[in-house]
mmCIF file of C-alpha atoms in Angstrom:
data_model
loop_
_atom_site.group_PDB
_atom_site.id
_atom_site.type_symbol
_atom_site.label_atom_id
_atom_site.label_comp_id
_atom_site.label_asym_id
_atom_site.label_seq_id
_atom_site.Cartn_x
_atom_site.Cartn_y
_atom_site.Cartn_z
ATOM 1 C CA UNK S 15 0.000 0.000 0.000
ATOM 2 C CA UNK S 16 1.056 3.531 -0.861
ATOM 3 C CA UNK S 17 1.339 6.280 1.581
ATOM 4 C CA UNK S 18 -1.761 8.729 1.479
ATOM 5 C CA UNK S 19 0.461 11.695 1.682
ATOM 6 C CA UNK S 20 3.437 12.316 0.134
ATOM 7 C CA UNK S 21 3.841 15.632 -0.553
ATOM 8 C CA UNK S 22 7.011 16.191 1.045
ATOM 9 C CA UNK S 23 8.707 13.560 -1.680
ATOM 10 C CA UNK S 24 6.842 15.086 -4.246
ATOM 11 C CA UNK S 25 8.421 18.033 -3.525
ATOM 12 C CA UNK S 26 12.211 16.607 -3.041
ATOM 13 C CA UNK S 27 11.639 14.410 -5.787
ATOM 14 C CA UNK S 28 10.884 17.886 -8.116
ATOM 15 C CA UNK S 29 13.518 19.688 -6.465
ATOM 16 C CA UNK S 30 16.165 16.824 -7.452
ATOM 17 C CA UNK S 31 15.074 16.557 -10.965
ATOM 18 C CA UNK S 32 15.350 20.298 -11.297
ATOM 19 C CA UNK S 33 18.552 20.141 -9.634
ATOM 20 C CA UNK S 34 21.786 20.594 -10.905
ATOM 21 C CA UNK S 35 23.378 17.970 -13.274
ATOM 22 C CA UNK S 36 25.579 16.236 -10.532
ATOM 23 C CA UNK S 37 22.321 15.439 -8.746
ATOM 24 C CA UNK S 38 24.133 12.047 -7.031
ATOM 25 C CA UNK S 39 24.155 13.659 -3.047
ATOM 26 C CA UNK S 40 20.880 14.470 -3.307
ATOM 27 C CA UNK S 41 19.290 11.609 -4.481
ATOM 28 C CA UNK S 42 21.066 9.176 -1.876
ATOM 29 C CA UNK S 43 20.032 11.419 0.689
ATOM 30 C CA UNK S 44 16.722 11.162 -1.085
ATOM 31 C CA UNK S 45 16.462 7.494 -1.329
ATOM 32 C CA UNK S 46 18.154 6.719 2.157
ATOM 33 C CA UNK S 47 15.746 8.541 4.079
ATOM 34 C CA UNK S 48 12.888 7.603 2.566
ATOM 35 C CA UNK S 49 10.318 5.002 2.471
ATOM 36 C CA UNK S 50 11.269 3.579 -0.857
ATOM 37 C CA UNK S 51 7.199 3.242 -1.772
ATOM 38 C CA UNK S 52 7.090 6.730 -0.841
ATOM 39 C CA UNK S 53 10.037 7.779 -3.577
ATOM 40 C CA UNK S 54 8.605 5.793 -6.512
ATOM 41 C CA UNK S 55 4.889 7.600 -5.636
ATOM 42 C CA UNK S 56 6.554 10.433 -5.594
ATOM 43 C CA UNK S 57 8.671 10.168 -9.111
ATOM 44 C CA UNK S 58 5.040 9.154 -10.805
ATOM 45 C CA UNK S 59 3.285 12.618 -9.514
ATOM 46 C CA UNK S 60 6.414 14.069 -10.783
ATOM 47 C CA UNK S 61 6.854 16.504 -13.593
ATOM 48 C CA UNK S 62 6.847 14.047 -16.517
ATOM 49 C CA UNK S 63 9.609 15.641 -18.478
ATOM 50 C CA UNK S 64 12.241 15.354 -15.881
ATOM 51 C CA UNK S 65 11.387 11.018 -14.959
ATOM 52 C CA UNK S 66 13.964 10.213 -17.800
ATOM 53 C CA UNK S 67 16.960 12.066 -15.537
ATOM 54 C CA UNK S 68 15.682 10.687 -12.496
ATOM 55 C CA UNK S 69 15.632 7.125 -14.102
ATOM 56 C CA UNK S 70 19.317 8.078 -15.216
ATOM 57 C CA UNK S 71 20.364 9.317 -11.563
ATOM 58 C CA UNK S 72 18.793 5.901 -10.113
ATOM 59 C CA UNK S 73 20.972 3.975 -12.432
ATOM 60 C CA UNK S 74 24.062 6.017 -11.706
ATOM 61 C CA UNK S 75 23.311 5.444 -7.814
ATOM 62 C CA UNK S 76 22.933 1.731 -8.430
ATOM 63 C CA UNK S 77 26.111 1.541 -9.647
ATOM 64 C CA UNK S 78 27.672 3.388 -7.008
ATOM 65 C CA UNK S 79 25.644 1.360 -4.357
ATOM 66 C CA UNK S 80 27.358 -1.866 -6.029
ATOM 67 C CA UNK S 81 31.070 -0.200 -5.304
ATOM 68 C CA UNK S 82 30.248 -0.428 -1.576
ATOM 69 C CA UNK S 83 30.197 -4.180 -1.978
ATOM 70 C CA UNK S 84 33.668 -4.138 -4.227
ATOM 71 C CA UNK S 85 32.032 -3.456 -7.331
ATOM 72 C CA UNK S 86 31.517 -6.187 -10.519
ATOM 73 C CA UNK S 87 34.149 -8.960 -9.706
ATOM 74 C CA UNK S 88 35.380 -9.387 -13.885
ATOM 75 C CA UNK S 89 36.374 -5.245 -13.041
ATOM 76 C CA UNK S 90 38.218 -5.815 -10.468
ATOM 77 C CA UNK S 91 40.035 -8.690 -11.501
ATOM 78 C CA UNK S 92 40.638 -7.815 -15.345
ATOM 79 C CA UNK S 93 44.361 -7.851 -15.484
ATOM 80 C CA UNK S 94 44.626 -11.286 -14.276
ATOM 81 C CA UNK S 95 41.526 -12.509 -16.115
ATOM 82 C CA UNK S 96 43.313 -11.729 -19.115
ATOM 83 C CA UNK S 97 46.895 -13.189 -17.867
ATOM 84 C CA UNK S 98 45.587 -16.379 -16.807
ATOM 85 C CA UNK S 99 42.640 -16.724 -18.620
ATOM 86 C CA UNK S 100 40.005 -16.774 -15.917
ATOM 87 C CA UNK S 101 36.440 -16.523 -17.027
ATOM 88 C CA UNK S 102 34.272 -14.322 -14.537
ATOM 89 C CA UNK S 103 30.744 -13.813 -15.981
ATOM 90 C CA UNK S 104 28.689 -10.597 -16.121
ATOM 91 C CA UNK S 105 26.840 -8.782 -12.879
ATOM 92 C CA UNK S 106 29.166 -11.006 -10.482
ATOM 93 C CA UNK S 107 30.356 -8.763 -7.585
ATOM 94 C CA UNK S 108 32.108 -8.976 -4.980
ATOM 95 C CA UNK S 109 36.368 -8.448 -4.104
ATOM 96 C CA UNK S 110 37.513 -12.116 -3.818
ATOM 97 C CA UNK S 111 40.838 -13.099 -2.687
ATOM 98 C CA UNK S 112 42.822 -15.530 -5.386
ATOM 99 C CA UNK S 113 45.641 -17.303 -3.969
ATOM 100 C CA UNK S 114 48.136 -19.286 -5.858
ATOM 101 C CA UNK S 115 46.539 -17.246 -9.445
ATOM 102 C CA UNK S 116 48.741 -18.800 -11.576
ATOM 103 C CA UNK S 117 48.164 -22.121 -10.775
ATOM 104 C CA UNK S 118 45.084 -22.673 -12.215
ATOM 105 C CA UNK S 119 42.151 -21.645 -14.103
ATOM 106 C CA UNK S 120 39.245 -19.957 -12.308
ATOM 107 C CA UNK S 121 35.951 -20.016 -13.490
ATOM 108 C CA UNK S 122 33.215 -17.579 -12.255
ATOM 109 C CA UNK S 123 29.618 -17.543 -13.540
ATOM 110 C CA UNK S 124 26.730 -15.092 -13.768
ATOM 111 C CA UNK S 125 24.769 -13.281 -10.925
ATOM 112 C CA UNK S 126 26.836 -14.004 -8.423
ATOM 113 C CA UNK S 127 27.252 -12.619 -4.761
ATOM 114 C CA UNK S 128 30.591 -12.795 -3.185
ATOM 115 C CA UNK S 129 31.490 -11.384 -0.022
ATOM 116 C CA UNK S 130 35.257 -12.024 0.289
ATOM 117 C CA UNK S 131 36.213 -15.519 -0.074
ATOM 118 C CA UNK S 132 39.514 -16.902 -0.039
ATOM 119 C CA UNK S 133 39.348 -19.081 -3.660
ATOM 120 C CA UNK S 134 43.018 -21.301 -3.705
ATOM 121 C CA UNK S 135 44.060 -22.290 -7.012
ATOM 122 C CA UNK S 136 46.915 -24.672 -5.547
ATOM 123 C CA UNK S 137 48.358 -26.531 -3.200
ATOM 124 C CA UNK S 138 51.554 -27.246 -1.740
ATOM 125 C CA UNK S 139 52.206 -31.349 -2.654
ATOM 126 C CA UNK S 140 52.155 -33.466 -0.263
ATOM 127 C CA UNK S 141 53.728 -36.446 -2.159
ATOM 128 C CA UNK S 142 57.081 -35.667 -1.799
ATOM 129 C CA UNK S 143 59.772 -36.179 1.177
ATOM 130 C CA UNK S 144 58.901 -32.023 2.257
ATOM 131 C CA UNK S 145 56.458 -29.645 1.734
ATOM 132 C CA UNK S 146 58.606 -26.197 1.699
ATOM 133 C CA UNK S 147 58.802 -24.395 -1.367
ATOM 134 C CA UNK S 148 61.753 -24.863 -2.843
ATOM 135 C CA UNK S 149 60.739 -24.002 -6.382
ATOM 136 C CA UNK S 150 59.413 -20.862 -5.575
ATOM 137 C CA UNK S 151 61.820 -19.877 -3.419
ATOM 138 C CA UNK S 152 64.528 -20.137 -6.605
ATOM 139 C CA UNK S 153 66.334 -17.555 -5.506
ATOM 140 C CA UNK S 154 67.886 -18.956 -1.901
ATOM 141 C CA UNK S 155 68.345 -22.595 -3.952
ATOM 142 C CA UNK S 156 70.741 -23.086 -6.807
ATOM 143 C CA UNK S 157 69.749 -27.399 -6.486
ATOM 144 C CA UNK S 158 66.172 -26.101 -8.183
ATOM 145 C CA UNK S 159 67.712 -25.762 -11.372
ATOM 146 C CA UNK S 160 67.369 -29.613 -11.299
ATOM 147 C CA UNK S 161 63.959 -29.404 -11.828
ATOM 148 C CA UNK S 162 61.427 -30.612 -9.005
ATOM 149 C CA UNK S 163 57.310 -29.776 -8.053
ATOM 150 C CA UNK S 164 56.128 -27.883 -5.153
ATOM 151 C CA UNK S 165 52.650 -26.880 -5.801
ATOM 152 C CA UNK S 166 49.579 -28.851 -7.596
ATOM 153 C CA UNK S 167 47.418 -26.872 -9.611
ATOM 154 C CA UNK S 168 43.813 -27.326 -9.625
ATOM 155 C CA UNK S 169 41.117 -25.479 -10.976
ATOM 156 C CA UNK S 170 38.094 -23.912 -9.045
ATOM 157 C CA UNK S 171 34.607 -23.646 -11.014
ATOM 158 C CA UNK S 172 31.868 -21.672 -9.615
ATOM 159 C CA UNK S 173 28.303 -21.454 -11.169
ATOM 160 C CA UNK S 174 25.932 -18.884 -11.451
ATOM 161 C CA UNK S 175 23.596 -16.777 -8.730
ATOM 162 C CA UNK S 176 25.777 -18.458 -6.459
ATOM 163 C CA UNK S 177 25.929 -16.335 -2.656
ATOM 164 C CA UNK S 178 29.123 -16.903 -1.184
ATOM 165 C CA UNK S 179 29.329 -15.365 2.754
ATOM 166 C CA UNK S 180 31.691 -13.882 4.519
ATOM 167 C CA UNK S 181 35.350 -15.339 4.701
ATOM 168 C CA UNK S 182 34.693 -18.553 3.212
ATOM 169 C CA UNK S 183 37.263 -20.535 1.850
ATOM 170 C CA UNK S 184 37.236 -22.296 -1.693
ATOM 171 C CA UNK S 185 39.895 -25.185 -1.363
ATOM 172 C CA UNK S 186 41.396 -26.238 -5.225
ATOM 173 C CA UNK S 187 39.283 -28.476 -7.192
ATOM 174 C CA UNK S 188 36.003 -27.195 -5.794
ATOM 175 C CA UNK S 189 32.991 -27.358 -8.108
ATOM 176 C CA UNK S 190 30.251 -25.219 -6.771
ATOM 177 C CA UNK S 191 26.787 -25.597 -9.124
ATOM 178 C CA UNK S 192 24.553 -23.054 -9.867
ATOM 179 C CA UNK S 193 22.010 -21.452 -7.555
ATOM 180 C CA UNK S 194 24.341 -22.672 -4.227
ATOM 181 C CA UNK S 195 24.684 -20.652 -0.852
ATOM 182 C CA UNK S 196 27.714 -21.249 0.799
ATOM 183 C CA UNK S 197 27.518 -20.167 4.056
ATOM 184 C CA UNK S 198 30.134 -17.724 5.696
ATOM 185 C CA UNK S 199 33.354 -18.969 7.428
ATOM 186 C CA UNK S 200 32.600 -22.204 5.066
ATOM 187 C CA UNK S 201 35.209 -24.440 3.676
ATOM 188 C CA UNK S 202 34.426 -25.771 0.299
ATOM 189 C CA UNK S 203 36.021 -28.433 -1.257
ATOM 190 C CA UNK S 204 34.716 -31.435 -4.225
ATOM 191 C CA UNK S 205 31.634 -31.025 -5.615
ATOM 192 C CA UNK S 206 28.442 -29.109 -4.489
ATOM 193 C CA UNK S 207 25.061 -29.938 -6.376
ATOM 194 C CA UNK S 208 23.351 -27.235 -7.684
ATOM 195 C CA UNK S 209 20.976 -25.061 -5.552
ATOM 196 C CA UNK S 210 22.328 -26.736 -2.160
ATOM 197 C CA UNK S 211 23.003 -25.016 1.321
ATOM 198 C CA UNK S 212 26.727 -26.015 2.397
ATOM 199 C CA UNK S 213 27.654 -24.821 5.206
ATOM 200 C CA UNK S 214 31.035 -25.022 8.273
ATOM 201 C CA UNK S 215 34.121 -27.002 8.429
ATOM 202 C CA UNK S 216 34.482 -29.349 6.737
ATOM 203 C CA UNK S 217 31.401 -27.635 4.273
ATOM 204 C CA UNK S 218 28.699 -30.237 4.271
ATOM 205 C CA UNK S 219 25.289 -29.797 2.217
ATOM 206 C CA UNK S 220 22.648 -29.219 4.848
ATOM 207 C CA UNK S 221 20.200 -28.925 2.124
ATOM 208 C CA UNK S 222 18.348 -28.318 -1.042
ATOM 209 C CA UNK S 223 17.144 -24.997 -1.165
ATOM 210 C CA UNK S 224 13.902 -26.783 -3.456
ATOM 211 C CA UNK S 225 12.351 -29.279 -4.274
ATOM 212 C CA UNK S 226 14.103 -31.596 -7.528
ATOM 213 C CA UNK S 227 11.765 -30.722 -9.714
ATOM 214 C CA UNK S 228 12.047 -26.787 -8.866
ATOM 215 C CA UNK S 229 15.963 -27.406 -9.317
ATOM 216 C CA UNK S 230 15.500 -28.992 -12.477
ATOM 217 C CA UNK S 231 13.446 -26.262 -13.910
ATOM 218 C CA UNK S 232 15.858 -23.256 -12.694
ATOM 219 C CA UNK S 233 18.113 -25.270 -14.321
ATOM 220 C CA UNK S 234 17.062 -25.627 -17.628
ATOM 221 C CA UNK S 235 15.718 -21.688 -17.466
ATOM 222 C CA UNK S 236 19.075 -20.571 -16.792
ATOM 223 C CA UNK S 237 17.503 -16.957 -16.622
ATOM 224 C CA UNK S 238 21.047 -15.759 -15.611
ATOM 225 C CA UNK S 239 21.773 -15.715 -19.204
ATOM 226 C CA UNK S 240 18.692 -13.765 -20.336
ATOM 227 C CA UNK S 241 18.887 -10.257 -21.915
ATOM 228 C CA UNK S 242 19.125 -7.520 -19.202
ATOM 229 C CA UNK S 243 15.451 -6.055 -20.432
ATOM 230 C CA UNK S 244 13.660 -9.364 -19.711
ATOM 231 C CA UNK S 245 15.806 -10.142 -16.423
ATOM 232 C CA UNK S 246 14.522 -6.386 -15.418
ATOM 233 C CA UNK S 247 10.958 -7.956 -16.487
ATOM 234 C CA UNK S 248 11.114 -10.400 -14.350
ATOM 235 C CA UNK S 249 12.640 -8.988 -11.214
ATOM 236 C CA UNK S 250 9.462 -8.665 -9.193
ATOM 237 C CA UNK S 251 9.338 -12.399 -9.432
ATOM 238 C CA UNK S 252 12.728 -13.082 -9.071
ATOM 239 C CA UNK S 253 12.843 -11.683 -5.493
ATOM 240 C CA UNK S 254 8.808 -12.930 -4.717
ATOM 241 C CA UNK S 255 8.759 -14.625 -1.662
ATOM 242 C CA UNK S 256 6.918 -17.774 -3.614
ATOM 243 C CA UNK S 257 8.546 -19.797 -6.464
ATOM 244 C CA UNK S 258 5.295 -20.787 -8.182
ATOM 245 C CA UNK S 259 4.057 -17.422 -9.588
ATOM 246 C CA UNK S 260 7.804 -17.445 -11.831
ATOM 247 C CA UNK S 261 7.353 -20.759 -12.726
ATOM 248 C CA UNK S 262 3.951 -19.652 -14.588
ATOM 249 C CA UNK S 263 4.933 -16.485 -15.640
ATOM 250 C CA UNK S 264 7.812 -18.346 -17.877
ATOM 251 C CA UNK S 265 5.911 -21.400 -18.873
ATOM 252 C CA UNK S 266 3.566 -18.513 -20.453
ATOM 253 C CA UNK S 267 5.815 -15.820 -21.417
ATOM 254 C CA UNK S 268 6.054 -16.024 -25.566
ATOM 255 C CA UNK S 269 10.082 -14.022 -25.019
ATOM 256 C CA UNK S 270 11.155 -16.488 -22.391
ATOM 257 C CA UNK S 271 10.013 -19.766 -24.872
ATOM 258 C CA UNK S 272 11.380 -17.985 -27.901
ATOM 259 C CA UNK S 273 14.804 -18.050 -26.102
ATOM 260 C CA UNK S 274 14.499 -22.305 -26.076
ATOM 261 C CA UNK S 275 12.489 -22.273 -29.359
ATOM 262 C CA UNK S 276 9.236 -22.941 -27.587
ATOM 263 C CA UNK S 277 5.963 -21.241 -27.980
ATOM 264 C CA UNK S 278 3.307 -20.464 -25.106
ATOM 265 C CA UNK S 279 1.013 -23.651 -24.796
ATOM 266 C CA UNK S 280 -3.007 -22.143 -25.850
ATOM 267 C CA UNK S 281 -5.155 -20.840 -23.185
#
């Protein structure tokens, strides 16, 4: 339910969109401090001239609102993306600590929510008579020009609209599916099946988050790889507190089925 009166956003609302053009202050101020049903009333009894800026200043403060939480990952790790040939997909954020990067290949998918894991991409070995580094470590030992292994490289794969909390640790040779919440302080290693709960130390899968069938339908959806537009269509029911009304609105939805070359069943 809307608020009766909202005059007072009305009027902040008109004041930012007549504003001058670095309007950013204002409208966090704006949006902070206000009921958020109160700020998009407001914007519709707004002069309808200005609603295009205001659309524009949202966006802008979006994108600053996603550089509190580190910003899109495949940004802030673009040098080594492109020096070890990672593969971080698109609207994954989050500032995630890669250890041992040139070990292995990293593999990031879509949607994604990190928080600032520790992801190793190798290990010291443990089948020989030490574990020190002695190849690394070159420089202090001319007997490494023999040749020799200290480290084991294994790759870490990571799906899509996968949460990862707080200081969790991806171990080498993880394989996280899509849809997965790994819960924080968590340490991940093997394989986790898609849409599961894995949580502590060792991480074990406490559960599904639905049922089978549910998971097999997200799965063949994959609306992480939808255009933005629809994605934006969809949002209300991507965040609805019931599963059900998405299911429907895709099984009937003439864009989604043209994506799998389907076409809405008749009413």
């Amino acid at each position: 339910m809307l608020p009766q009166d909202v005059s007072p956003s009305i009027s902040a609302v008109q004041s930012l969109l007549e504003g001058p053009d670095d309007g950013q202050p204002a409208l966090a101020a704006l949006i902070e401090n206000l009921d958020p049903a109160e700020v998009r009333q407001a914007w519709l009894r707004s002069d309808p001239v200005a609603r295009g800026r205001f659309i524009d200043l949202v966006r802008e403060y979006s994108r600053t609102r996603i550089q509190r939480f580190g910003s899109y990952t495949a940004d802030l790790l673009s040098q080594q993306i492109q020096m070890f040939g990672w593969s971080i997909g698109e609207k994954t954020y989050g500032r995630p600590l890669i250890l041992e990067p040139s070990l292995g290949r990293l593999t990031i998918g879509r949607y994604c929510s990190l928080a600032d894991p520790s992801i190793i991409l190798g290990n010291h070995t443990v089948r020989t008579p030490s574990t020190y580094p002695f190849m690394t470590l070159w420089f202090d030992w001319p007997g490494t020009a023999v040749g020799g292994i200290d480290h084991v490289a294994r790759d870490v794969v990571i799906g899509n609209d996968v949460w990862i909390g707080h200081q969790a640790i991806i171990l080498p040779g993880a394989r996280i599916g899509d849809g997965c919440v790994i819960g924080a302080g968590t340490i991940v290693s093997g394989t986790i099946p898609p849409y599961s709960i894995c949580v502590g130390n060792p991480g074990r899968v406490r559960s599904t988050r639905f049922a089978p069938e549910v998971v097999e339908f997200l799965l063949k959806v994959r609306w992480w790889d939808w255009p933005d537009a629809l994605v934006d269509r969809f949002i209300p029911l991507l965040i609805g507190a019931d599963m059900h009304p998405f299911i429907e609105a895709v099984l009937k939805d003439a864009e989604v089925l043209g994506l799998y070359g389907l076409a809405p069943e008749p009413s």
